Tab-separated table of C-alpha atoms in Angstrom:
chain	number	residue	atom	x	y	z
X	15	MET	CA	-6.990	14.453	9.651
X	16	PRO	CA	-9.589	12.492	7.483
X	17	HIS	CA	-12.672	13.388	7.126
X	18	ILE	CA	-14.125	10.487	9.335
X	19	ASP	CA	-11.754	11.906	11.978
X	20	VAL	CA	-13.418	15.265	11.987
X	21	GLU	CA	-16.523	14.098	12.052
X	22	LEU	CA	-16.192	12.260	15.118
X	23	GLU	CA	-14.192	14.849	16.370
X	24	ARG	CA	-16.833	17.494	16.291
X	25	LEU	CA	-19.170	14.695	18.113
X	26	LYS	CA	-17.209	13.808	20.812
X	27	THR	CA	-16.397	17.967	21.542
X	28	LYS	CA	-20.248	18.124	21.706
X	29	LEU	CA	-20.623	15.294	23.774
X	30	LEU	CA	-18.076	16.901	26.219
X	31	GLU	CA	-19.616	20.429	26.040
X	32	MET	CA	-22.990	18.218	27.652
X	33	TRP	CA	-20.914	16.456	30.057
X	34	ASP	CA	-19.534	19.884	31.314
X	35	LEU	CA	-23.067	21.082	31.373
X	36	VAL	CA	-24.474	18.195	33.484
X	37	GLU	CA	-21.670	18.716	35.467
X	38	TYR	CA	-22.880	22.015	36.212
X	39	GLN	CA	-26.148	21.311	36.829
X	40	LEU	CA	-25.099	18.458	39.410
X	41	GLN	CA	-22.844	20.805	41.611
X	42	SER	CA	-25.853	23.711	41.343
X	43	GLY	CA	-27.981	21.114	42.480
X	44	ARG	CA	-25.421	20.155	45.916
X	45	GLU	CA	-25.322	24.162	46.315
X	46	ALA	CA	-28.816	24.637	46.170
X	47	MET	CA	-29.827	21.877	48.095
X	48	LEU	CA	-27.324	22.804	50.970
X	49	ASN	CA	-28.540	26.430	50.685
X	50	ALA	CA	-32.121	25.820	50.283
X	51	ASP	CA	-31.514	28.510	47.661
X	52	GLN	CA	-34.627	28.669	45.291
X	53	GLU	CA	-33.813	30.607	42.907
X	54	LEU	CA	-30.768	28.320	42.183
X	55	ALA	CA	-33.189	25.442	41.987
X	56	LYS	CA	-35.364	27.222	39.640
X	57	LEU	CA	-32.572	28.016	37.420
X	58	ILE	CA	-31.357	24.518	37.288
X	59	VAL	CA	-35.024	23.299	36.265
X	60	LYS	CA	-35.201	25.942	33.284
X	61	ARG	CA	-31.471	25.013	32.040
X	62	ASP	CA	-32.264	21.242	31.934
X	63	LYS	CA	-33.875	22.113	28.897
X	64	LYS	CA	-30.517	22.809	27.296
X	65	VAL	CA	-29.454	19.702	28.486
X	66	ASN	CA	-32.297	18.097	26.208
X	67	GLN	CA	-31.337	20.203	23.428
X	68	TYR	CA	-27.716	18.456	23.621
X	69	ASP	CA	-29.325	14.822	23.744
X	70	LEU	CA	-31.115	15.563	20.851
X	71	LYS	CA	-28.412	17.234	18.890
X	72	ILE	CA	-26.106	14.092	19.832
X	73	ASP	CA	-28.673	11.747	18.576
X	74	ARG	CA	-29.063	13.505	15.469
X	75	MET	CA	-25.159	13.586	14.879
X	76	CYS	CA	-24.758	9.588	15.588
X	77	GLU	CA	-27.811	9.237	12.949
X	78	ASN	CA	-26.087	11.143	10.525
X	79	PHE	CA	-22.710	9.411	11.189
X	80	PHE	CA	-23.710	6.188	11.110
X	81	ALA	CA	-26.141	7.059	7.830
X	82	LEU	CA	-23.148	9.098	6.112
X	83	PHE	CA	-20.157	7.121	7.256
X	84	THR	CA	-21.127	3.485	7.883
X	85	PRO	CA	-18.849	2.874	10.537
X	86	VAL	CA	-17.296	-0.155	11.522
X	87	ALA	CA	-14.729	-1.213	13.988
X	88	VAL	CA	-13.451	1.265	16.358
X	89	ASP	CA	-15.180	4.122	14.769
X	90	LEU	CA	-18.529	2.119	15.112
X	91	ARG	CA	-17.840	1.260	19.069
X	92	MET	CA	-17.040	4.805	19.395
X	93	VAL	CA	-20.507	6.300	18.268
X	94	LEU	CA	-22.298	3.435	19.740
X	95	ALA	CA	-20.488	4.487	23.044
X	96	VAL	CA	-21.504	8.108	22.423
X	97	LEU	CA	-24.926	7.130	22.127
X	98	LYS	CA	-25.229	5.182	24.921
X	99	ILE	CA	-22.962	7.994	26.984
X	100	ASN	CA	-25.255	10.596	26.041
X	101	ALA	CA	-28.404	8.765	27.113
X	102	ASN	CA	-27.170	8.417	30.644
X	103	LEU	CA	-25.854	12.040	30.451
X	104	GLU	CA	-29.301	13.357	29.977
X	105	ARG	CA	-30.677	11.023	32.703
X	106	ILE	CA	-27.833	12.259	34.953
X	107	GLY	CA	-29.302	15.878	33.542
X	108	ASP	CA	-32.809	14.737	34.903
X	109	THR	CA	-31.407	13.590	38.287
X	110	ALA	CA	-30.083	17.373	38.578
X	111	GLU	CA	-33.673	18.565	37.775
X	112	GLY	CA	-34.889	16.590	40.041
X	113	ILE	CA	-32.996	17.541	43.316
X	114	ALA	CA	-33.610	20.915	42.022
X	115	ARG	CA	-36.914	20.606	42.246
X	116	PHE	CA	-36.804	18.407	45.758
X	117	VAL	CA	-34.822	21.653	47.180
X	118	GLN	CA	-38.132	23.628	45.655
X	119	LYS	CA	-40.416	22.386	48.752
X	120	LEU	CA	-37.878	22.994	51.412
X	121	ASP	CA	-38.455	26.313	52.952
X	122	SER	CA	-35.242	26.576	54.886
X	123	PRO	CA	-31.686	25.018	54.904
X	124	VAL	CA	-31.719	21.434	55.728
X	125	ASP	CA	-31.005	20.360	59.056
X	126	SER	CA	-27.434	19.464	59.613
X	127	GLN	CA	-28.114	16.667	61.955
X	128	LEU	CA	-29.938	14.982	58.937
X	129	LEU	CA	-27.278	15.677	56.835
X	130	GLU	CA	-24.512	14.232	58.837
X	131	LEU	CA	-26.917	11.164	59.531
X	132	THR	CA	-27.469	10.250	56.113
X	133	GLN	CA	-23.926	10.945	54.755
X	134	VAL	CA	-25.646	12.763	52.023
X	135	LEU	CA	-22.995	15.230	51.497
X	136	PRO	CA	-20.042	12.635	51.244
X	137	MET	CA	-22.499	10.630	48.860
X	138	TYR	CA	-22.918	13.833	46.750
X	139	GLU	CA	-19.175	14.402	46.305
X	140	GLU	CA	-18.429	10.925	45.660
X	141	ALA	CA	-20.969	10.948	43.015
X	142	LEU	CA	-19.489	14.178	41.464
X	143	ALA	CA	-16.044	13.391	42.031
X	144	MET	CA	-16.695	9.891	40.191
X	145	PHE	CA	-18.590	11.879	37.501
X	146	ALA	CA	-15.240	14.396	36.216
X	147	GLU	CA	-13.235	11.470	36.799
X	148	CYS	CA	-15.547	9.853	33.936
X	149	ARG	CA	-15.138	12.516	31.796
X	150	VAL	CA	-11.395	11.960	32.399
X	151	ALA	CA	-11.337	8.614	31.375
X	152	PHE	CA	-13.245	9.296	28.390
X	153	ILE	CA	-11.208	11.946	27.094
X	154	SER	CA	-8.026	10.510	27.743
X	155	ASN	CA	-8.990	7.027	26.278
X	156	ASP	CA	-8.390	5.411	29.722
X	157	PRO	CA	-10.179	1.896	30.250
X	158	LYS	CA	-8.136	1.239	33.410
X	159	LEU	CA	-9.140	4.370	35.062
X	160	ALA	CA	-13.371	3.601	34.179
X	161	LYS	CA	-12.564	0.193	35.542
X	162	ALA	CA	-11.799	1.965	39.112
X	163	LEU	CA	-14.870	4.155	38.487
X	164	ILE	CA	-17.208	0.827	38.451
X	165	LYS	CA	-15.672	-0.062	41.599
X	166	ARG	CA	-16.220	3.201	43.446
X	167	ASP	CA	-20.060	2.850	42.874
X	168	LYS	CA	-20.128	0.848	46.329
X	169	MET	CA	-19.613	3.082	48.175
X	170	LEU	CA	-22.684	5.345	46.747
X	171	ASN	CA	-24.633	1.836	47.347
X	172	LYS	CA	-23.542	1.437	50.556
X	173	ILE	CA	-24.824	4.818	51.749
X	174	TYR	CA	-28.245	4.354	49.864
X	175	ARG	CA	-28.832	1.090	51.631
X	176	LYS	CA	-28.219	2.827	55.101
X	177	SER	CA	-30.385	5.902	54.178
X	178	ASP	CA	-33.951	4.372	55.186
X	179	ALA	CA	-33.473	3.371	58.663
X	180	VAL	CA	-31.129	6.175	59.133
X	181	ALA	CA	-34.148	8.626	57.673
X	182	THR	CA	-37.103	6.644	59.416
X	183	LYS	CA	-35.260	6.995	62.885
X	184	PHE	CA	-34.493	10.621	62.139
X	185	MET	CA	-38.122	11.296	61.381
X	186	GLN	CA	-39.478	9.197	64.566
X	187	GLU	CA	-36.997	11.501	66.358
X	188	ASN	CA	-38.103	14.910	64.422
X	189	PRO	CA	-41.771	14.697	63.658
X	190	ASN	CA	-41.588	18.072	62.838
X	191	LYS	CA	-39.182	17.228	59.694
X	192	ILE	CA	-40.387	14.638	57.909
X	193	SER	CA	-40.999	16.413	54.625
X	194	GLU	CA	-37.343	17.587	55.423
X	195	ALA	CA	-36.490	13.836	55.484
X	196	LEU	CA	-38.306	12.764	52.799
X	197	ALA	CA	-36.791	15.448	50.702
X	198	ILE	CA	-33.208	14.356	51.254
X	199	LEU	CA	-33.974	10.332	51.421
X	200	SER	CA	-35.332	11.301	47.719
X	201	ILE	CA	-32.268	13.138	46.779
X	202	ILE	CA	-30.343	9.587	47.961
X	203	LYS	CA	-32.154	7.400	45.529
X	204	LYS	CA	-31.205	9.662	42.970
X	205	LEU	CA	-27.443	9.981	44.034
X	206	GLU	CA	-27.649	6.598	43.477
X	207	ARG	CA	-28.561	6.162	40.312
X	208	VAL	CA	-26.700	8.849	39.297
X	209	GLY	CA	-23.428	6.146	40.755
X	210	ASP	CA	-25.061	3.426	38.482
X	211	GLN	CA	-24.973	5.804	35.352
X	212	VAL	CA	-21.548	6.541	36.009
X	213	THR	CA	-20.737	2.919	35.792
X	214	ASN	CA	-22.916	2.779	32.809
X	215	ILE	CA	-20.543	5.520	30.806
X	216	ALA	CA	-17.759	3.630	31.941
X	217	GLU	CA	-18.486	0.636	30.800
X	218	GLU	CA	-18.988	1.928	27.436
X	219	ILE	CA	-15.621	3.834	27.561
X	220	ILE	CA	-14.400	-0.146	28.056
X	221	PHE	CA	-16.326	-1.381	25.383
X	222	TYR	CA	-15.174	1.440	23.343
X	223	ARG	CA	-11.219	1.048	24.130
X	224	GLU	CA	-11.080	-2.403	24.427
X	225	ALA	CA	-14.454	-3.979	22.517
X	226	LYS	CA	-15.417	-6.017	25.509
X	227	PHE	CA	-18.768	-6.056	27.190
X	228	VAL	CA	-18.557	-5.543	31.045
X	229	LYS	CA	-21.662	-4.885	32.024
X	230	HIS	CA	-24.357	-7.008	33.687
X	231	LYS	CA	-21.088	-9.044	34.554
X	232	GLN	CA	-21.469	-8.339	38.016
X	233	ASP	CA	-24.736	-10.082	37.839
X	234	LYS	CA	-23.359	-13.146	36.798
X	235	LYS	CA	-21.157	-13.122	39.113
X	236	LYS	CA	-24.470	-12.930	41.939
X	237	LYS	CA	-26.146	-15.595	39.998
X	238	LYS	CA	-22.919	-17.883	40.725
X	239	ASP	CA	-22.337	-17.372	44.055
K	18	MET	CA	-14.881	-23.777	12.770
K	19	GLY	CA	-16.516	-26.634	13.570
K	20	LYS	CA	-18.013	-27.294	10.022
K	21	LYS	CA	-15.660	-28.880	6.738
K	22	THR	CA	-12.513	-27.361	5.784
K	23	LYS	CA	-13.465	-27.281	1.527
K	24	LEU	CA	-10.594	-25.140	0.583
K	25	GLU	CA	-7.271	-24.991	2.299
K	26	ALA	CA	-3.337	-23.322	1.169
K	27	ILE	CA	-0.786	-24.516	3.526
K	28	ASP	CA	2.548	-22.411	3.458
K	29	LEU	CA	1.647	-20.754	0.112
K	30	ASP	CA	4.268	-18.454	-1.703
K	31	ALA	CA	3.568	-17.542	-4.982
K	32	TYR	CA	5.811	-15.569	-7.489
K	33	TYR	CA	5.880	-13.647	-10.647
K	34	GLY	CA	9.362	-13.946	-11.534
K	35	ASP	CA	10.901	-12.429	-9.255
K	36	PHE	CA	8.072	-10.319	-7.841
K	37	HIS	CA	7.240	-12.273	-4.131
K	38	ALA	CA	3.410	-11.671	-4.862
K	39	LEU	CA	2.043	-14.242	-1.543
K	40	LYS	CA	4.044	-14.998	1.399
K	41	SER	CA	3.483	-18.113	3.586
K	42	ILE	CA	-0.209	-18.168	3.125
K	43	ASN	CA	-2.227	-20.498	5.457
K	44	ILE	CA	-5.849	-20.205	5.421
K	45	ALA	CA	-8.589	-23.084	5.452
K	46	MET	CA	-12.085	-21.969	4.505
K	47	GLU	CA	-15.131	-23.705	5.656
K	48	GLU	CA	-17.636	-25.386	3.244
K	49	LYS	CA	-20.799	-23.940	2.382
K	50	ALA	CA	-19.963	-20.351	3.469
K	51	VAL	CA	-18.757	-17.301	2.006
K	52	THR	CA	-15.635	-15.959	2.480
K	53	ALA	CA	-14.275	-12.072	1.043
K	54	PHE	CA	-10.798	-11.312	0.405
K	55	ILE	CA	-10.385	-7.652	1.142
K	56	GLY	CA	-7.160	-5.718	0.994
K	57	PRO	CA	-5.437	-2.490	-0.834
K	58	SER	CA	-4.683	-3.226	-4.733
K	59	GLY	CA	-1.838	-5.377	-5.126
K	60	CYS	CA	-1.905	-6.870	-2.135
K	61	GLY	CA	-2.570	-10.512	-3.619
K	62	LYS	CA	-5.898	-11.442	-3.186
K	63	SER	CA	-6.809	-11.543	-6.768
K	64	THR	CA	-3.831	-13.770	-7.105
K	65	PHE	CA	-4.731	-15.967	-4.317
K	66	LEU	CA	-7.992	-16.384	-5.437
K	67	ARG	CA	-6.905	-17.500	-8.497
K	68	THR	CA	-4.372	-20.490	-7.451
K	69	PHE	CA	-7.958	-21.910	-6.585
K	70	ASN	CA	-8.325	-22.636	-10.186
K	71	ARG	CA	-4.706	-22.286	-11.607
K	72	MET	CA	-6.114	-19.431	-13.654
K	73	ASN	CA	-2.268	-17.854	-12.813
K	74	ASP	CA	-0.759	-21.068	-14.906
K	75	TYR	CA	-0.421	-19.217	-18.082
K	76	ILE	CA	0.937	-16.239	-16.679
K	77	GLU	CA	4.684	-16.658	-17.688
K	78	GLY	CA	6.912	-16.601	-14.578
K	79	PHE	CA	4.438	-17.436	-12.309
K	80	ARG	CA	5.182	-20.132	-9.864
K	81	THR	CA	3.866	-21.572	-6.525
K	82	GLU	CA	5.653	-23.433	-3.496
K	83	GLY	CA	3.466	-24.959	-0.454
K	84	GLN	CA	0.057	-26.621	-1.259
K	85	ILE	CA	-3.404	-25.513	-2.346
K	86	LEU	CA	-5.902	-28.141	-1.228
K	87	ILE	CA	-9.638	-28.138	-2.431
K	88	ASP	CA	-11.187	-31.234	-0.319
K	89	ASN	CA	-7.904	-32.252	0.931
K	90	LYS	CA	-6.471	-33.076	-2.400
K	91	ASP	CA	-3.497	-30.796	-3.882
K	92	ILE	CA	-4.365	-29.123	-6.983
K	93	TYR	CA	-0.934	-28.241	-8.110
K	94	GLN	CA	-0.240	-32.307	-8.175
K	95	LYS	CA	0.870	-33.595	-11.639
K	96	ASP	CA	-1.807	-35.779	-11.750
K	97	VAL	CA	-4.754	-33.062	-11.527
K	98	ARG	CA	-6.328	-32.361	-14.982
K	99	VAL	CA	-6.803	-28.680	-14.971
K	100	ASP	CA	-10.285	-28.418	-16.904
K	101	GLU	CA	-11.567	-31.161	-14.562
K	102	LEU	CA	-10.551	-28.848	-11.756
K	103	ARG	CA	-12.438	-25.736	-13.401
K	104	LYS	CA	-15.655	-28.297	-13.465
K	105	ASN	CA	-15.479	-28.112	-9.893
K	106	VAL	CA	-14.172	-24.466	-9.570
K	107	GLY	CA	-16.670	-21.970	-11.157
K	108	MET	CA	-15.678	-18.298	-11.415
K	109	VAL	CA	-17.332	-14.547	-12.554
K	110	PHE	CA	-15.093	-11.694	-13.184
K	111	GLN	CA	-15.356	-8.257	-12.425
K	112	LYS	CA	-16.935	-7.240	-16.041
K	113	PRO	CA	-19.824	-9.660	-17.259
K	114	ASN	CA	-17.921	-11.167	-20.096
K	115	PRO	CA	-21.056	-13.229	-21.899
K	116	PHE	CA	-19.932	-14.826	-24.978
K	117	PRO	CA	-21.521	-13.194	-28.443
K	118	LYS	CA	-24.387	-15.944	-28.654
K	119	SER	CA	-27.616	-16.106	-26.772
K	120	ILE	CA	-28.787	-16.175	-23.829
K	121	TYR	CA	-29.271	-20.222	-23.719
K	122	GLU	CA	-26.015	-21.017	-25.464
K	123	ASN	CA	-23.966	-18.979	-22.705
K	124	VAL	CA	-25.742	-21.060	-20.126
K	125	VAL	CA	-25.187	-24.645	-22.043
K	126	TYR	CA	-21.409	-23.896	-23.556
K	127	GLY	CA	-19.778	-25.375	-20.780
K	128	LEU	CA	-21.818	-28.919	-20.966
K	129	LYS	CA	-21.554	-28.697	-24.982
K	130	ILE	CA	-17.692	-28.899	-24.316
K	131	GLN	CA	-18.031	-31.437	-22.373
K	132	GLY	CA	-19.893	-33.140	-24.403
K	133	VAL	CA	-23.162	-33.296	-23.683
K	134	LYS	CA	-25.529	-33.051	-26.510
K	135	LYS	CA	-29.274	-33.958	-25.261
K	136	LYS	CA	-31.087	-31.476	-25.681
K	137	SER	CA	-33.392	-32.439	-23.004
K	138	VAL	CA	-30.825	-32.102	-20.350
K	139	LEU	CA	-29.400	-29.055	-22.109
K	140	GLU	CA	-32.341	-27.452	-21.568
K	141	GLU	CA	-33.652	-28.530	-17.997
K	142	ALA	CA	-29.405	-27.491	-17.118
K	143	ALA	CA	-30.080	-23.988	-18.569
K	144	GLU	CA	-33.540	-23.266	-16.412
K	145	THR	CA	-31.715	-24.852	-13.380
K	146	SER	CA	-29.281	-22.578	-13.742
K	147	LEU	CA	-30.958	-18.788	-14.412
K	148	ARG	CA	-33.098	-20.224	-12.168
K	149	ARG	CA	-30.563	-20.257	-9.257
K	150	ALA	CA	-29.085	-17.306	-10.926
K	151	ALA	CA	-32.146	-15.457	-10.171
K	152	LEU	CA	-32.739	-14.283	-13.926
K	153	TRP	CA	-35.102	-17.149	-15.391
K	154	ASP	CA	-38.028	-14.635	-15.119
K	155	GLU	CA	-36.475	-11.994	-16.644
K	156	VAL	CA	-35.466	-14.124	-19.889
K	157	LYS	CA	-37.517	-17.174	-19.804
K	158	ASP	CA	-38.971	-15.731	-22.700
K	159	LYS	CA	-35.852	-14.669	-24.959
K	160	LEU	CA	-33.441	-17.716	-24.050
K	161	HIS	CA	-32.524	-17.132	-27.766
K	162	LYS	CA	-31.958	-13.691	-28.256
K	163	SER	CA	-28.265	-12.193	-27.668
K	164	ALA	CA	-26.775	-12.247	-24.478
K	165	LEU	CA	-25.011	-8.992	-25.294
K	166	ALA	CA	-28.723	-7.465	-25.250
K	167	LEU	CA	-29.331	-7.816	-21.320
K	168	SER	CA	-28.276	-5.081	-19.060
K	169	GLY	CA	-25.009	-5.193	-16.906
K	170	GLY	CA	-26.533	-6.461	-14.165
K	171	GLN	CA	-28.112	-9.316	-16.114
K	172	GLN	CA	-24.937	-10.695	-18.002
K	173	GLN	CA	-23.076	-10.386	-14.668
K	174	ARG	CA	-25.913	-12.773	-13.344
K	175	LEU	CA	-25.711	-14.554	-16.662
K	176	CYS	CA	-22.518	-15.301	-16.275
K	177	ILE	CA	-22.968	-16.911	-12.921
K	178	ALA	CA	-25.635	-19.151	-14.502
K	179	ARG	CA	-22.964	-20.110	-16.534
K	180	ALA	CA	-20.545	-20.876	-13.721
K	181	LEU	CA	-23.176	-22.854	-12.248
K	182	ALA	CA	-24.417	-24.923	-15.100
K	183	ILE	CA	-21.402	-27.323	-15.132
K	184	SER	CA	-22.123	-28.135	-11.214
K	185	PRO	CA	-18.906	-26.379	-9.751
K	186	SER	CA	-18.450	-27.193	-5.891
K	187	VAL	CA	-16.594	-23.661	-5.543
K	188	LEU	CA	-17.296	-20.204	-6.975
K	189	LEU	CA	-14.770	-17.794	-6.671
K	190	MET	CA	-16.117	-14.343	-7.626
K	191	ASP	CA	-13.110	-11.743	-8.436
K	192	GLU	CA	-15.126	-8.261	-7.636
K	193	PRO	CA	-18.358	-9.583	-9.175
K	194	ALA	CA	-20.157	-6.193	-8.698
K	195	SER	CA	-17.891	-3.797	-9.016
K	196	ALA	CA	-19.092	-2.708	-12.506
K	197	LEU	CA	-22.760	-2.912	-11.466
K	198	ASP	CA	-25.404	-0.545	-9.929
K	199	PRO	CA	-26.762	-0.534	-6.928
K	200	ILE	CA	-30.007	-2.422	-7.858
K	201	SER	CA	-27.849	-4.716	-9.686
K	202	THR	CA	-25.551	-5.067	-7.092
K	203	ALA	CA	-27.781	-6.220	-4.857
K	204	LYS	CA	-29.375	-8.922	-6.626
K	205	VAL	CA	-26.377	-10.223	-7.112
K	206	GLU	CA	-25.434	-9.894	-3.413
K	207	GLU	CA	-28.916	-11.297	-2.615
K	208	LEU	CA	-27.892	-14.701	-4.891
K	209	ILE	CA	-24.563	-15.097	-3.427
K	210	TYR	CA	-26.371	-15.050	-0.050
K	211	GLU	CA	-28.555	-17.802	-1.447
K	212	LEU	CA	-26.068	-19.932	-3.280
K	213	LYS	CA	-24.195	-20.349	0.336
K	214	ASN	CA	-26.429	-23.231	0.427
K	215	ASP	CA	-25.224	-25.040	-2.044
K	216	TYR	CA	-21.317	-24.085	-2.631
K	217	THR	CA	-18.338	-22.762	-1.107
K	218	ILE	CA	-18.322	-19.012	-2.245
K	219	VAL	CA	-14.411	-17.148	-2.294
K	220	ILE	CA	-15.373	-13.413	-3.115
K	221	VAL	CA	-12.598	-10.291	-3.797
K	222	THR	CA	-14.039	-7.190	-2.928
K	223	HIS	CA	-13.001	-3.838	-2.985
K	224	ASN	CA	-16.186	-2.736	-0.898
K	225	MET	CA	-16.152	-3.353	3.096
K	226	GLN	CA	-19.740	-2.861	3.291
K	227	GLN	CA	-20.359	-5.611	0.457
K	228	ALA	CA	-17.915	-7.618	2.303
K	229	GLY	CA	-19.577	-6.944	5.637
K	230	ARG	CA	-23.187	-7.815	3.693
K	231	VAL	CA	-22.148	-10.891	2.010
K	232	SER	CA	-19.769	-12.814	3.628
K	233	ASP	CA	-18.958	-15.150	6.805
K	234	TYR	CA	-15.522	-14.987	7.174
K	235	THR	CA	-13.239	-12.014	5.872
K	236	ALA	CA	-9.715	-12.418	5.230
K	237	PHE	CA	-7.630	-9.250	4.554
K	238	PHE	CA	-4.516	-9.140	2.898
K	239	TYR	CA	-1.678	-6.814	2.850
K	240	MET	CA	1.742	-6.930	0.613
K	241	GLY	CA	0.953	-10.604	-0.010
K	242	GLU	CA	0.359	-11.421	3.627
K	243	LEU	CA	-2.442	-12.667	5.107
K	244	VAL	CA	-3.089	-10.279	8.188
K	245	GLU	CA	-5.835	-11.177	9.896
K	246	PHE	CA	-8.461	-14.116	8.777
K	247	ASN	CA	-11.798	-14.336	11.151
K	248	LYS	CA	-15.434	-14.034	11.285
K	249	THR	CA	-17.030	-11.176	9.167
K	250	LYS	CA	-18.571	-10.113	12.269
K	251	THR	CA	-15.289	-10.331	14.245
K	252	MET	CA	-13.402	-8.434	11.515
K	253	PHE	CA	-15.816	-5.569	11.403
K	254	THR	CA	-16.308	-5.123	15.043
K	255	SER	CA	-13.516	-5.742	16.945
K	256	PRO	CA	-10.191	-6.387	14.401
K	257	LYS	CA	-7.110	-7.649	16.172
K	258	ASP	CA	-4.386	-6.436	13.953
K	259	GLU	CA	-3.846	-2.763	13.620
K	260	ARG	CA	-3.310	-2.839	10.144
K	261	THR	CA	-6.925	-4.549	9.660
K	262	GLN	CA	-8.476	-1.727	11.725
K	263	ASN	CA	-6.665	1.146	9.594
K	264	TYR	CA	-7.800	-0.628	6.303
K	265	ILE	CA	-11.153	-0.968	7.151
K	266	THR	CA	-11.895	2.156	9.010
K	267	GLY	CA	-10.210	3.798	5.614
K	268	ARG	CA	-7.460	4.799	7.143
K	269	PHE	CA	-4.796	3.177	5.428
K	270	GLY	CA	-1.081	4.879	5.142
């Protein structure tokens, strides 16, 4: 294998390790939320430092790669994509940490009616599924799968948009559970961001494979409408 | 491209005896822009470069089919005088090749051959050319010293000054910086960047980064074929042909 490919493989491997860790963090966040598991929440917060270390390491590896290999064409796009995916993974890691911090405020498992009404669980499942499939799209160099993921973000947005009204109603009816409802509302907001970040990563995969910019295309469409 | 075409090849084939060196090349190069020719050794890029001032004419068995146009005129027509053509098309080679004469004599050599005798005209041409070649400040106090005493990088810029002295409109450069150290290379590249305001420049280079830095357009040649020709930015970010991609990313073969 040419030296440049060996280095690119190392970079990809490191990114995928980070990806696994962030996915684990996000899954753990779900478990912690469901069970109001303080210990697990604490662990998630602690493990975010490890995510940050990966972020720094990958940034440094990219910097070195630019300096030593002056990549062009597909190699250049690959490293640019890795840089941006890295930044998004780090943010998703922060999200998992943020969810854990909200869990730390919960005294008992979340009210099942609140879970049901807000649809936070299906939203969480979808965000996790999108995140996992995005990883598949990256590994298998599959821009089609990446494009399909971008469309799936709509479901998360839909739940997010309804959440304010749903939570308000719940709080009015259950004034003793306001802080719990606020925590779930914050988690929903964070999950909506995860959807956006997965979208960003999917856009980078398309850029890397097809040399096309797809980001901000939606904005242009909206303006035309 | 929008701008005027300066150099053009139409269905150009070139042969060294039985060897088919260039195969049906079609390309139109923009005026006052830098076009880089890249490709592995033996791909035909230097042969193609040299067709624009008919440098290959001296090689036994060399012949062309098709057309090479400069300002829409076919330079292989019988009525074209090669010495006139070369006044318009200057050339700089890989290794600096100053004459074993003074710096001044090197620069004005072409003009003297053309019959210019007036000292003031020659002196002015020497200064203008040396300034354009970004060498004036370094040599203005030793114009009558031997050109061979200059460093390699200075000698190369002297050769560029010599090419500019006869007021060409096209400058052909065959790996002009490959024998130079990084500082001299940077100076030559900077010079190319400035000269393109007034000249149409074609440069053959094996240095991908150099092609990226100095050229507006890049042409990739492989086994006598023009594989891809596009804006340099496009060539180095999203080349269309897989062979181009393999070459510029160093994975050829």
